[in-house]
């Protein structure tokens, strides 16, 4: 008998077909969000699950899902999963690194340009029938070319964002828990600085850190106060990395000129004060959402699930210590 697996949200048909070659697959092609109770009910008897970042996997869930052996997240971020609890329960956890780097970096640039050059605001102006014709001081934006780009978090995605800055003749500064190698710095034309210097010098600050207890509100009131007057903040990493309430204040009263945000604290709920601001570009957590990349993420999660349950060695294992438990 084939092991049973659950796919918690809609995925591409060929991904399900691939899984069906190895497993008895229960899928959610209707794409109905599962609350905790529904998720637990659907996980009964399952050996593995393909989750998304909205499915919370913690000790309480694991306690009532004793057959579970693998949790394969369709995301590079895994703050929805308690890795230690999974390890204790002997459950493998995987993510989808690499496949989304370029698309996420591209989208970060979409946010940079849309925010700096007021694309969304001026589009809304036209659609509302308010355009009376050309005039000199209309929608004056911020130049991206020759500006200083600051990158907080120089992992795979941060590096891709940095490399794209070359075409805009930018100065690139970065801060990271550990300084990158000289080779990476050369390839990215990026200079390592302290977090304080990054905040003080960046015209455009992009966040590319994972969400952990250490990075919770890594950009809060004190950090925002250190930023340049007229600076722009871009967050396509995770909600919670930025204190949204403090951000509202920094956008309304300075020092920030604008923000481009793909992720939010408590998403999908939005801070209404943020929504009311014209100098913010808001998108619904779609930085990785090109057709090819979302397909690649789902297929990589499926490969992880197959490897986890057939060999015990999934390529993107996050908690190798699960074995010792
Ligand atoms: C990720 O992979 O963590 C992204 O946020 C998904 O969109």
PDB file of C-alpha atoms and ligand atoms in Angstrom, residues 53 73-79 96 100 104 157 236-238 262-263 267 285-289 294 297, ligand 1:
ATOM      1  CA  UNK A  53       3.554  29.345   4.643  1.00  0.00           C
ATOM      2  CA  UNK A  73       7.005  23.581   2.813  1.00  0.00           C
ATOM      3  CA  UNK A  74       6.345  25.215  -0.560  1.00  0.00           C
ATOM      4  CA  UNK A  75       8.427  28.237   0.456  1.00  0.00           C
ATOM      5  CA  UNK A  76      11.994  29.081   1.270  1.00  0.00           C
ATOM      6  CA  UNK A  77      10.859  30.708   4.529  1.00  0.00           C
ATOM      7  CA  UNK A  78       9.867  28.297   7.256  1.00  0.00           C
ATOM      8  CA  UNK A  79       8.828  30.476  10.176  1.00  0.00           C
ATOM      9  CA  UNK A  96      12.450  25.359  -1.361  1.00  0.00           C
ATOM     10  CA  UNK A 100      12.714  31.609  -6.235  1.00  0.00           C
ATOM     11  CA  UNK A 104      12.000  37.501  -5.831  1.00  0.00           C
ATOM     12  CA  UNK A 157      18.161  36.845  -2.682  1.00  0.00           C
ATOM     13  CA  UNK A 236       9.710  41.490   0.284  1.00  0.00           C
ATOM     14  CA  UNK A 237      11.059  39.242   3.056  1.00  0.00           C
ATOM     15  CA  UNK A 238       8.541  38.606   5.846  1.00  0.00           C
ATOM     16  CA  UNK A 262       4.957  42.696  -0.262  1.00  0.00           C
ATOM     17  CA  UNK A 263       4.625  41.275   3.259  1.00  0.00           C
ATOM     18  CA  UNK A 267      -1.115  39.177   6.901  1.00  0.00           C
ATOM     19  CA  UNK A 285       3.000  38.485  -0.875  1.00  0.00           C
ATOM     20  CA  UNK A 286       3.641  37.730  -4.553  1.00  0.00           C
ATOM     21  CA  UNK A 287       7.369  38.390  -4.893  1.00  0.00           C
ATOM     22  CA  UNK A 288       8.017  34.802  -5.975  1.00  0.00           C
ATOM     23  CA  UNK A 289       4.846  34.561  -8.014  1.00  0.00           C
ATOM     24  CA  UNK A 294       5.686  29.007  -8.287  1.00  0.00           C
ATOM     25  CA  UNK A 297       8.660  25.741  -5.830  1.00  0.00           C
TER      26      UNK A 297
HETATM   27  C1  LIG B   1       8.915  32.086   0.529  1.00  0.00           C
HETATM   28  O1  LIG B   1       9.259  31.185  -0.242  1.00  0.00           O
HETATM   29  O2  LIG B   1       9.258  32.115   1.715  1.00  0.00           O
HETATM   30  C2  LIG B   1       8.067  33.155  -0.036  1.00  0.00           C
HETATM   31  O3  LIG B   1       7.731  34.102   0.902  1.00  0.00           O
HETATM   32  C3  LIG B   1       6.836  32.521  -0.655  1.00  0.00           C
HETATM   33  O4  LIG B   1       6.173  33.459  -1.407  1.00  0.00           O
END
